[in-house]
Short mmCIF file of C-alpha atoms (C1' of nucleotides) in Angstrom, two decimals:
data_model
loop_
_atom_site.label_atom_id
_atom_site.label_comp_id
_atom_site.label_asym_id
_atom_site.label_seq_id
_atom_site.Cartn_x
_atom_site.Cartn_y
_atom_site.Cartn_z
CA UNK W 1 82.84 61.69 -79.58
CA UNK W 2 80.11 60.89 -82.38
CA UNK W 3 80.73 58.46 -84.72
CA UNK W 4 80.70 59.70 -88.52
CA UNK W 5 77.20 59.65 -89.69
CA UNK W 6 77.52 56.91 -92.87
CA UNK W 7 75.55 59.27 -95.07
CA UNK W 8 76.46 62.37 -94.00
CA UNK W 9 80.24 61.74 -93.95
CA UNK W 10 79.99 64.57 -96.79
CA UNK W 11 84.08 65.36 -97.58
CA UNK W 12 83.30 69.31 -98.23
CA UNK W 13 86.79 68.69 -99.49
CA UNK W 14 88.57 71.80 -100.33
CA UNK W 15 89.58 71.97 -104.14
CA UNK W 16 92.40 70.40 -105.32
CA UNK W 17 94.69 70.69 -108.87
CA UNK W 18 92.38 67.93 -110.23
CA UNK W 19 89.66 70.44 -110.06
CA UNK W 20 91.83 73.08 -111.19
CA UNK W 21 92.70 70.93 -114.15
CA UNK W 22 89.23 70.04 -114.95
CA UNK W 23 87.84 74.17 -114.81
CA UNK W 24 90.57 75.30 -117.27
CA UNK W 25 89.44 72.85 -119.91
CA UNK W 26 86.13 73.96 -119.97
CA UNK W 27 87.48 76.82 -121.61
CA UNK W 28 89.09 74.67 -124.63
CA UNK W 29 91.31 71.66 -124.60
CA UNK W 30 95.18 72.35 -123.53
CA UNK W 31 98.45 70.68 -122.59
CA UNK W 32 99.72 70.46 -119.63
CA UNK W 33 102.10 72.87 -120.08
CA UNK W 34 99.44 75.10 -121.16
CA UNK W 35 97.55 74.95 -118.16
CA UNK W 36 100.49 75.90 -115.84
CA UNK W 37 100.43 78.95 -118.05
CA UNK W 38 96.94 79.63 -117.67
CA UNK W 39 97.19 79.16 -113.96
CA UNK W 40 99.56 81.62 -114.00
CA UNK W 41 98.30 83.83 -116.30
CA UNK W 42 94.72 83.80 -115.56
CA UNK W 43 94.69 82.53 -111.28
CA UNK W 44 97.65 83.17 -110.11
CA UNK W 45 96.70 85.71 -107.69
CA UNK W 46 94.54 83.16 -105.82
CA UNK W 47 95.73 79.69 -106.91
CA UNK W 48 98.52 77.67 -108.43
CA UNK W 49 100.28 74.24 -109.44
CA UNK W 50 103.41 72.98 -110.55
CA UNK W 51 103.94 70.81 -113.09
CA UNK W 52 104.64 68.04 -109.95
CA UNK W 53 100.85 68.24 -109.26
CA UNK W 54 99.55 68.88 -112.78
CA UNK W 55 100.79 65.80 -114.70
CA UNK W 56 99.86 63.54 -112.28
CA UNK W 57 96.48 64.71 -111.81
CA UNK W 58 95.75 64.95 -115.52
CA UNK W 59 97.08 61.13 -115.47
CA UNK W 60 94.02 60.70 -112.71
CA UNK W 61 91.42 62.19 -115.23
CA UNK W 62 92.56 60.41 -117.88
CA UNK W 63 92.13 57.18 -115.77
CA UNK W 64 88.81 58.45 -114.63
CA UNK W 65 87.64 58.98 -118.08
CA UNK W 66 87.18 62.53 -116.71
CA UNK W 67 89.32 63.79 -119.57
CA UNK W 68 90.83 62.06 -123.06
CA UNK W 69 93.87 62.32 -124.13
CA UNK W 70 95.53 63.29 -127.93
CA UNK W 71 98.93 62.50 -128.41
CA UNK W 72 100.71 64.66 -130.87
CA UNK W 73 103.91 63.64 -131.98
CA UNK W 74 106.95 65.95 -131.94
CA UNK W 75 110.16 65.75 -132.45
CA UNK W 76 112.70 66.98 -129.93
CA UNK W 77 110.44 67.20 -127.59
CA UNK W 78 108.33 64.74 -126.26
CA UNK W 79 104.61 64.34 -127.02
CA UNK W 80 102.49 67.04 -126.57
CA UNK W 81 99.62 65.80 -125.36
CA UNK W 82 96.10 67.17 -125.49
CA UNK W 83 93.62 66.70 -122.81
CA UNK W 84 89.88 67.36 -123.26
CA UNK W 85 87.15 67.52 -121.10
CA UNK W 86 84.76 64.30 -121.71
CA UNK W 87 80.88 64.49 -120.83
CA UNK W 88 81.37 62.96 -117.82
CA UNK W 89 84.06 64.97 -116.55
CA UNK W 90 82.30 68.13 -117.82
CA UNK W 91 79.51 66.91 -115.13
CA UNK W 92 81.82 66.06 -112.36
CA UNK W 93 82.88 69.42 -112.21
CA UNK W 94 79.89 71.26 -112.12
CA UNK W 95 78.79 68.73 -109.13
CA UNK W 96 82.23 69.92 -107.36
CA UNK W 97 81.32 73.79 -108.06
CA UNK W 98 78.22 72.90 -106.18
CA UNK W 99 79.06 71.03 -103.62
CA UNK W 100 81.87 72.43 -102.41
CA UNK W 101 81.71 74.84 -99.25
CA UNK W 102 84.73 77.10 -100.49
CA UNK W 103 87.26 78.25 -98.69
CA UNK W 104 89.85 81.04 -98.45
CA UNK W 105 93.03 81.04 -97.01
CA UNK W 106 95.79 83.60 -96.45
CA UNK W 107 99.33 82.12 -95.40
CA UNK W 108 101.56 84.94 -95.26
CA UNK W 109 104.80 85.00 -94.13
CA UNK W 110 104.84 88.28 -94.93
CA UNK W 111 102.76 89.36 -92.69
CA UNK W 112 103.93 87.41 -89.69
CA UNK W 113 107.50 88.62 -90.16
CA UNK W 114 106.02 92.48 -90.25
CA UNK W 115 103.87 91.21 -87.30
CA UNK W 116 107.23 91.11 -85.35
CA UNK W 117 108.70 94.72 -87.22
CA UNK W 118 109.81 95.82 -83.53
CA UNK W 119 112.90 92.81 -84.03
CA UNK W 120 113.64 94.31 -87.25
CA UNK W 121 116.32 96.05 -88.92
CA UNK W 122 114.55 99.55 -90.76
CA UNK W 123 116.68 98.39 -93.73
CA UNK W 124 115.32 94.88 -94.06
CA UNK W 125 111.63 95.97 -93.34
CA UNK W 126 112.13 98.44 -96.03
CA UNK W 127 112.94 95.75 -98.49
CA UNK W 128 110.16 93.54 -97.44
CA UNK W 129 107.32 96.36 -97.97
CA UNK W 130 109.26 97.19 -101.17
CA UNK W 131 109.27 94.01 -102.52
CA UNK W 132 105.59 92.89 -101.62
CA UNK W 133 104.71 96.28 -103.46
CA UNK W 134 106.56 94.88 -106.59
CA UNK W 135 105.03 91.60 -105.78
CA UNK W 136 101.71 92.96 -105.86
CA UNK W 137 102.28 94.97 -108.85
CA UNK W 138 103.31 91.92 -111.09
CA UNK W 139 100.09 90.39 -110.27
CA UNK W 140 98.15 93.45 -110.92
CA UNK W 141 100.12 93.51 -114.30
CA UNK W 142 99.01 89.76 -115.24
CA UNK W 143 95.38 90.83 -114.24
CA UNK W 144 95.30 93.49 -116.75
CA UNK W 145 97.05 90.82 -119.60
CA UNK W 146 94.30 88.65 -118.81
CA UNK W 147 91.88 91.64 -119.59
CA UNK W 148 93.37 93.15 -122.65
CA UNK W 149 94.13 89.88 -124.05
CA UNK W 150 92.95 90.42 -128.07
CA UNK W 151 89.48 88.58 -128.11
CA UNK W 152 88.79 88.56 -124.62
CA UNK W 153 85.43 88.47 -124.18
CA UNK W 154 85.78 87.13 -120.55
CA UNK W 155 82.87 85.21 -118.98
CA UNK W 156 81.09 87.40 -116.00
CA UNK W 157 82.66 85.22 -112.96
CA UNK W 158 86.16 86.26 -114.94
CA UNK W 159 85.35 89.59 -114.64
CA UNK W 160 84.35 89.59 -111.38
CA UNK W 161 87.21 87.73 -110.15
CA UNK W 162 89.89 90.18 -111.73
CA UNK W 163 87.83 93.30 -110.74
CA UNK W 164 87.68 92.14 -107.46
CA UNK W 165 91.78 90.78 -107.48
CA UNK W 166 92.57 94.35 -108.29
CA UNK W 167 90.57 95.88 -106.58
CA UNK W 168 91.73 94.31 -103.02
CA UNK W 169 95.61 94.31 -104.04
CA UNK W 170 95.14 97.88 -105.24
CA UNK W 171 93.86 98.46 -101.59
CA UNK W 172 97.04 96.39 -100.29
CA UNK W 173 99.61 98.04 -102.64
CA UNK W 174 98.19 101.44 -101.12
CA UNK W 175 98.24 100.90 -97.53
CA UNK W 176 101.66 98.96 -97.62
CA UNK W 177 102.54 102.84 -99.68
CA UNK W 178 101.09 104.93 -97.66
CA UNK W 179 102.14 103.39 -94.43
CA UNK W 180 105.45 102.37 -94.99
CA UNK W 181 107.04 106.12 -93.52
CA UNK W 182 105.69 105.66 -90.18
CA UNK W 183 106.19 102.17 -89.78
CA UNK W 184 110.02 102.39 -90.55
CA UNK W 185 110.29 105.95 -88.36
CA UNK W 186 108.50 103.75 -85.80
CA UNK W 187 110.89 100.93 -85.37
CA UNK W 188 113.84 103.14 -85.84
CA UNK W 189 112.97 105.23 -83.39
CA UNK W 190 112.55 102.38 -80.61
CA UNK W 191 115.46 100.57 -81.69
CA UNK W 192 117.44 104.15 -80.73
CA UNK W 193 115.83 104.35 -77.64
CA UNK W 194 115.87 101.20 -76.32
CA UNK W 195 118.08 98.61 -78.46
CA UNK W 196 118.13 95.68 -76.23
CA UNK W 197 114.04 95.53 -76.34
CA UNK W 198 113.65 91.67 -77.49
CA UNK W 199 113.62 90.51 -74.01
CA UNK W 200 110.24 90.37 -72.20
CA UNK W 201 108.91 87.86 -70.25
CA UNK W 202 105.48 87.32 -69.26
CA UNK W 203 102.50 85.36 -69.91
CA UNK W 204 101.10 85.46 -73.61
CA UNK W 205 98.03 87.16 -72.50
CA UNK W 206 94.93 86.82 -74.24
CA UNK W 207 91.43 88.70 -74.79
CA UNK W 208 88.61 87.33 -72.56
CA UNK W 209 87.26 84.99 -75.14
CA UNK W 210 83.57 85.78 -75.11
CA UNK W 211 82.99 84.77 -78.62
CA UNK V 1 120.75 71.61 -115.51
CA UNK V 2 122.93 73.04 -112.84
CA UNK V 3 124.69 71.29 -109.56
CA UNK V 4 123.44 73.00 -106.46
CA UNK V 5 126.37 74.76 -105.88
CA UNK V 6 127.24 73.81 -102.07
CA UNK V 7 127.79 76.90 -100.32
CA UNK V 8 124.73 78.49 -101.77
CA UNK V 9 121.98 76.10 -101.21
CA UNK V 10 120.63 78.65 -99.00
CA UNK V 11 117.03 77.03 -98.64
CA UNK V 12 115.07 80.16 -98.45
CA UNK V 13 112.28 77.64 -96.81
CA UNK V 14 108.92 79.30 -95.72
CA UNK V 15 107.85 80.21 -91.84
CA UNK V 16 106.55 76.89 -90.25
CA UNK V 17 104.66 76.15 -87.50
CA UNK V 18 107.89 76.15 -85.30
CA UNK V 19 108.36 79.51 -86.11
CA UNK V 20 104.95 80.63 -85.42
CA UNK V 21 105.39 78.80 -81.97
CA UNK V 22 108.38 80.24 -81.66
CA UNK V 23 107.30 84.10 -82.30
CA UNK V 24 104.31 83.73 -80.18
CA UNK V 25 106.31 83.25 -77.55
CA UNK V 26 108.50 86.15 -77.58
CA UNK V 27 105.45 87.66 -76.51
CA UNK V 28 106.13 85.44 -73.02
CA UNK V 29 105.35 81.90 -72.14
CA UNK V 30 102.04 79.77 -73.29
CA UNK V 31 100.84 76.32 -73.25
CA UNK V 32 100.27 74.40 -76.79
CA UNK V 33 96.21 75.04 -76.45
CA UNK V 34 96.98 78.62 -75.55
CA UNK V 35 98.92 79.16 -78.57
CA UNK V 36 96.28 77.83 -80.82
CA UNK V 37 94.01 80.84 -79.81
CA UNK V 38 96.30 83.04 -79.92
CA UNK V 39 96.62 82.18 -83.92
CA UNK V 40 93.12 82.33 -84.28
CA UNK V 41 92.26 85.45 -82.14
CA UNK V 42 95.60 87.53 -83.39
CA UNK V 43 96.97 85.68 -86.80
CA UNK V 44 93.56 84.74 -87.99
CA UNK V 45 93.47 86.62 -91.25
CA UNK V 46 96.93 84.98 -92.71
CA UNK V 47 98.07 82.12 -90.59
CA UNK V 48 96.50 79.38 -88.32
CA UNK V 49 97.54 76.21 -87.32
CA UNK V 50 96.21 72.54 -85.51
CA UNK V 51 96.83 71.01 -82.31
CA UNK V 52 98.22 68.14 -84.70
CA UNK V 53 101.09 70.55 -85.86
CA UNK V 54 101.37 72.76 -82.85
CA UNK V 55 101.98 69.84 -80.25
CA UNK V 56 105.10 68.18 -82.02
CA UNK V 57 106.02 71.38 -83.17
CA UNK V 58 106.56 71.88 -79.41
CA UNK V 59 108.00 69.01 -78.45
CA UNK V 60 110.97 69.61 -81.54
CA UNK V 61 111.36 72.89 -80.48
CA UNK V 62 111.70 71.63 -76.41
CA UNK V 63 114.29 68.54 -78.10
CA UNK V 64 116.44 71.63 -79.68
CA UNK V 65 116.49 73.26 -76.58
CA UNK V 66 115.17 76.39 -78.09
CA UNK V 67 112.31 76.52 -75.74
CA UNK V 68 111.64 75.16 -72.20
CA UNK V 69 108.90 72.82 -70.66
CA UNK V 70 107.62 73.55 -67.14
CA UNK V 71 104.82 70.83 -66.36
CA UNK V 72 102.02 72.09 -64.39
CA UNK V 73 100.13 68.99 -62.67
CA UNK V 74 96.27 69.47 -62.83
CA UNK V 75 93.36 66.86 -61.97
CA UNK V 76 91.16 65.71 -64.26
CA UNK V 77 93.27 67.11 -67.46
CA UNK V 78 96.81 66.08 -69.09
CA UNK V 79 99.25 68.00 -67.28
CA UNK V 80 99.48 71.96 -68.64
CA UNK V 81 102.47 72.15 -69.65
CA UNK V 82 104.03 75.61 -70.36
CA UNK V 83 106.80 76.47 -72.67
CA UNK V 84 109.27 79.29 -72.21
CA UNK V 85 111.48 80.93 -75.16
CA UNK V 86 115.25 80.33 -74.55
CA UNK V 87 118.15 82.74 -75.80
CA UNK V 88 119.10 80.23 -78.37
CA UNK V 89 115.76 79.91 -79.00
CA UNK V 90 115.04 83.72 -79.30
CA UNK V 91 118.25 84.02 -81.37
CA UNK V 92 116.84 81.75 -83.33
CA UNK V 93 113.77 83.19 -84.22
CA UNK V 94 115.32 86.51 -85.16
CA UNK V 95 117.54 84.69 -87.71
CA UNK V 96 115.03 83.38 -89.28
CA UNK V 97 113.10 86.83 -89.37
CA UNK V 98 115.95 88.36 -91.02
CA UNK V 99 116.74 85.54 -93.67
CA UNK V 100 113.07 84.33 -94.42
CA UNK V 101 112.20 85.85 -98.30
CA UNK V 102 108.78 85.85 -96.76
CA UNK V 103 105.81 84.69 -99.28
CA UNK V 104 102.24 85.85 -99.26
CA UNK V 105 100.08 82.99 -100.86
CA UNK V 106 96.37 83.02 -101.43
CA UNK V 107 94.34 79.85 -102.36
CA UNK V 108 91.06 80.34 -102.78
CA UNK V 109 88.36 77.93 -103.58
CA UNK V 110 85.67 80.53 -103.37
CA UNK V 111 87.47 82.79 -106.24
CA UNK V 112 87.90 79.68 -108.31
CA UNK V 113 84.11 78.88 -108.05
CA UNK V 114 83.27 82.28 -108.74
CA UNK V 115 85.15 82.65 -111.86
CA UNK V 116 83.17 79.72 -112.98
CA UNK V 117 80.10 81.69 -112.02
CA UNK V 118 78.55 81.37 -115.14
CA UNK V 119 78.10 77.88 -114.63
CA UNK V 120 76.30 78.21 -111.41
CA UNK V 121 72.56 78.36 -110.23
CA UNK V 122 72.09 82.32 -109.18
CA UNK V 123 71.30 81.29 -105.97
CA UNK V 124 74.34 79.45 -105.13
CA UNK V 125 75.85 82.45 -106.00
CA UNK V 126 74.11 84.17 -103.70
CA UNK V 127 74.93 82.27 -100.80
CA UNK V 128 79.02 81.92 -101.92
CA UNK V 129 78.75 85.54 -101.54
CA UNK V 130 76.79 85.69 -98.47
CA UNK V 131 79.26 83.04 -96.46
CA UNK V 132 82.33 85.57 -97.79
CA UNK V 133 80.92 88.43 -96.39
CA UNK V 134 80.39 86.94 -93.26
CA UNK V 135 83.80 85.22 -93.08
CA UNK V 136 85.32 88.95 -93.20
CA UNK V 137 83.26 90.07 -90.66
CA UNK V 138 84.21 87.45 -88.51
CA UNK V 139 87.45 87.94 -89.16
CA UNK V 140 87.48 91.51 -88.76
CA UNK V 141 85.49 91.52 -85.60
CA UNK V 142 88.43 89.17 -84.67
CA UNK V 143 91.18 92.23 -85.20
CA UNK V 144 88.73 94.53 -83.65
CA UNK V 145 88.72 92.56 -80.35
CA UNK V 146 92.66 92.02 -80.27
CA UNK V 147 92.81 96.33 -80.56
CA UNK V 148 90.77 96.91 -77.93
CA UNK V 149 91.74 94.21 -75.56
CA UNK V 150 92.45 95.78 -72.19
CA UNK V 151 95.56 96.19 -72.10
CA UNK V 152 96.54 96.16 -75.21
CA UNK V 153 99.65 98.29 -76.05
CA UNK V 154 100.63 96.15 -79.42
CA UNK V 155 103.83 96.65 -80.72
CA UNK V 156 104.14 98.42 -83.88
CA UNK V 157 104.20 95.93 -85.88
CA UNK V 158 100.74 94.55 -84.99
CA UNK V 159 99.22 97.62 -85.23
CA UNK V 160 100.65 97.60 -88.68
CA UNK V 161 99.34 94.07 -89.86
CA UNK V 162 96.12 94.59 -88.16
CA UNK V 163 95.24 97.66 -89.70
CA UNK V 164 96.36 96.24 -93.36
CA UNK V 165 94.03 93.13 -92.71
CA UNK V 166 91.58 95.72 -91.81
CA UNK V 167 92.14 97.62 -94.82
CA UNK V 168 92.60 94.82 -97.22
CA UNK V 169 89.08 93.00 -95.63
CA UNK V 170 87.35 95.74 -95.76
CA UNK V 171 87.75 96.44 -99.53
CA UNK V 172 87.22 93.07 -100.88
CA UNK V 173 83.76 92.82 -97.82
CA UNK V 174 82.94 96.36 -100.14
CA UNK V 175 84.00 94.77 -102.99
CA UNK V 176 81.34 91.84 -102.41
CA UNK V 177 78.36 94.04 -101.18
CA UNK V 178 78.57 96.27 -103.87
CA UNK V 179 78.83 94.11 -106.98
CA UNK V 180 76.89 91.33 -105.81
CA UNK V 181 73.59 92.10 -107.23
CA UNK V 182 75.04 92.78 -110.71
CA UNK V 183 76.41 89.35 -110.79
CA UNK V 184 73.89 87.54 -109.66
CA UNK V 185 72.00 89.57 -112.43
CA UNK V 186 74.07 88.68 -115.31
CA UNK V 187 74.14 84.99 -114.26
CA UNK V 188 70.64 84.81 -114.40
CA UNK V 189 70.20 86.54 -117.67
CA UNK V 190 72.60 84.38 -119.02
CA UNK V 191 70.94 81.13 -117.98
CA UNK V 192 67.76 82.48 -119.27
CA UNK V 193 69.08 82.96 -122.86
CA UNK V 194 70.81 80.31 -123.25
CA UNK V 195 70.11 77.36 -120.54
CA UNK V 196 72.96 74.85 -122.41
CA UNK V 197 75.75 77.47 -122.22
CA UNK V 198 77.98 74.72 -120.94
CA UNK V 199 79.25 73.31 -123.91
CA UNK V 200 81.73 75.11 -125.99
CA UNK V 201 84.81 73.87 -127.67
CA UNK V 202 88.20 75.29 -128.74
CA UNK V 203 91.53 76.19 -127.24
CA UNK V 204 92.27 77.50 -124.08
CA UNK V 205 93.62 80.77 -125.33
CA UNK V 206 96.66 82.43 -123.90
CA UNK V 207 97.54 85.72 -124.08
CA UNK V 208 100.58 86.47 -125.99
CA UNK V 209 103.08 86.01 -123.48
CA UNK V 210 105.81 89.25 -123.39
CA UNK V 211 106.67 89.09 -120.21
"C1'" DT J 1 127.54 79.77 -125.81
"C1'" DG J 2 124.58 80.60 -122.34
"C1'" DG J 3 120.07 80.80 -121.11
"C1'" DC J 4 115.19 80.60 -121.91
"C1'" DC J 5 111.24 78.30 -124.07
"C1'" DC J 6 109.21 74.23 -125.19
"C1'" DA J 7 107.48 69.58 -123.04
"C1'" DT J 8 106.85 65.59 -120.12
"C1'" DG J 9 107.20 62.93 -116.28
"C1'" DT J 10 108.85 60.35 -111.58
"C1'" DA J 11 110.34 59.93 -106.83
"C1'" DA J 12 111.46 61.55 -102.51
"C1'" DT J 13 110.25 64.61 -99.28
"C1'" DC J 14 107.90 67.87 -96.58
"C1'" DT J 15 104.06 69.57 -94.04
"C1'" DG J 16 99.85 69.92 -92.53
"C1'" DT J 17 95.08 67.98 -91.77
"C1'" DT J 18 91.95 64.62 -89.87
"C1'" DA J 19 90.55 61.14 -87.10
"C1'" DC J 20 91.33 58.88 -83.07
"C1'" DA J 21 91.91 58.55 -77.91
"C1'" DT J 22 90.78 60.37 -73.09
"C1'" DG J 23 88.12 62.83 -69.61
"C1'" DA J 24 86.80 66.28 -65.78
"C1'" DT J 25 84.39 70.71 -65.17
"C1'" DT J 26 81.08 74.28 -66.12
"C1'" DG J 27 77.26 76.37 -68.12
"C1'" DT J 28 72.19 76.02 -70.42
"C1'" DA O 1 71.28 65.92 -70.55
"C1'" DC O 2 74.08 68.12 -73.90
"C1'" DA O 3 77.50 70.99 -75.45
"C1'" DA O 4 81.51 73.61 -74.82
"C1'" DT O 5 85.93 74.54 -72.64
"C1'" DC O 6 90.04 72.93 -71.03
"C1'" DA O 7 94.15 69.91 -72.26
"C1'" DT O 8 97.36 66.77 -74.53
"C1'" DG O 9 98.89 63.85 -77.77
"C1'" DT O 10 99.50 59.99 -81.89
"C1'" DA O 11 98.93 57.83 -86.36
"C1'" DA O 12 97.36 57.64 -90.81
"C1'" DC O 13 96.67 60.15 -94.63
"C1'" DA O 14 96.50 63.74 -98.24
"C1'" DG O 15 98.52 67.00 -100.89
"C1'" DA O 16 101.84 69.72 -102.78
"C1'" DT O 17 106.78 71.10 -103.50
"C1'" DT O 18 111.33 69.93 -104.94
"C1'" DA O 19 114.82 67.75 -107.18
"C1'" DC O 20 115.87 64.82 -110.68
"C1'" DA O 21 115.91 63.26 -115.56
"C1'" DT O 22 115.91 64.42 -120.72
"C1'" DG O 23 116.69 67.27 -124.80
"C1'" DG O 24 115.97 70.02 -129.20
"C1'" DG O 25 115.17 74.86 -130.98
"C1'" DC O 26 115.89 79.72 -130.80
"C1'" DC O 27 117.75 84.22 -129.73
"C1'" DA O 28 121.33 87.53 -128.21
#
DNA sequence: TGGCCCATGTAATCTGTTACATGATTGT
DNA sequence: ACAATCATGTAACAGATTACATGGGCCA
């Protein structure tokens, strides 16, 4: 076991809401509140953040002098505040875009559940392709706001990003549609022929791993 | 702000690492390392998980009797030990299939950086795309393998999933490779004109929100 | 009058990642 | 000699979700 290199240690940390935080206001100063609505106007088919993660991290950037902070009284409500990006901060963030080695991850239940369709019910795998469709719908919907938004001249990575979102959930949407017959005809049909399947034993085999 | 009302909490909770543990297993018995690589080899695309969550995933699973340990004495390793899906435990698991609302969440770093691509040397660009494209085909070399595994007979329901990650990979690898250029193109063109595009101030503008 | 939008924040909790700890065998 | 595979586990940490807490304005 090596010890960690002292200057190499190099976090490749993944991004976190901080980052998040700090992208969005490139585009203009905003509220907190705000940016949960851009995140899910504008990322949410790749990325989101709750309010639980989003006030404390713009308290961070304040603290960091990443980001200032104008308090505008209200009554009613409490303070809107206003957080902009500072020099500094403006900086940090292009050092993160370059530094770090991006990742992607998938975690769908979804899938895993469908992965086991053969201890299904045809009625409740119906409802789960049905609903993902609907699921993947609404975001298609938001990417298309985002597009015809009055005065949206989006930058090129904006474009790219929503072309690409639709284009890959427009591939999903389709396959779930087009596939969704013969997997229910599938499982109903072994569930009539041999209703007690969901007992197997065995090893969990494996492919010869010759990576 | 409402009570929770008692009867209904109904937590709704996402799939776990237990329950990937669990569902690997109907599939027969397997040791803690040989369920890692069965996540990577078979759930790569939308799940994975660490020895440091698979091991006392195991061990809650084996204290709620849902699955059983058989230790396996070796020499010069910790003891294999193999686990084995019990009825409760396989009872279990099928609840939780049918009363999981199953999510599908994305977070992706690289789509973030890229929508900030107009902030980023061309060929950084270049290489986020690159590492992408090779990701997919690692990944999809990874289905590819589990289909043609001797042996293999998968159940509907992998068939299923692994011809949607198929799919689904496949258009956003096209995706990539086709539009690639043309970004990288516009970036650069954009940094030529205008080498300080990185400061501009306003709002961050919303579209009008009729949901 | 019930519910959604606005608007902020804290605290507890959950869950997973990373680093640590060990160590023989097999292949290059 | 060095790396990878096999094989298990713990402890500290990081990060995000959830519930809680507050409360006026507006629309149907």
């Amino acid at each position: 076991m090596r010890a960690p290199v002292p200057g190499l240690v190099c976090k490749e940390s993944a991004v976190d809401v901080k980052d998040l935080c700090l992208g969005a206001l490139t585009f203009g100063e905003a509220s907190g509140y705000d940016l949960k609505k851009f995140f899910e106007e504008t990322f949410s088919h790749f990325c989101g953040a709750g309010y639980g993660s989003i006030y404390p991290a713009l308290a961070e950037l304040t603290d960091a002098k990443l980001v200032t902070c104008h308090e505008i009284p209200q009554q009613g409500k409490p303070d809107r505040k206003v957080y902009r990006l500072t020099a500094v901060g403006r900086e940090t963030f292009l050092a993160r875009l370059e530094k770090t080695s991006p990742q992607h991850k998938v975690k769908s239940d979804f899938l895993l559940v469908l992965y086991f369709a053969h201890l299904l019910p045809p009625a409740r795998l119906e409802t789960l392709l049905d609903e993902r469709v609907a699921e993947l719908d609404h975001h298609l919907g938001l990417i298309r706001q985002c597009q015809q938004n009055p005065g949206s001249d989006e930058a090129v990575g904006a474009k790219f990003v929503h072309e690409f979102g639709k284009t890959v959930m427009a591939a999903a949407r389709d396959y779930l549609l087009n596939h969704r017959q013969a997997l229910v005809a599938a499982v109903a049909a072994a569930v009539d022929q041999d209703p007690e399947s969901n007992r197997r034993d065995g090893h969990l085999r494996r492919g010869t791993h010759n990576s």
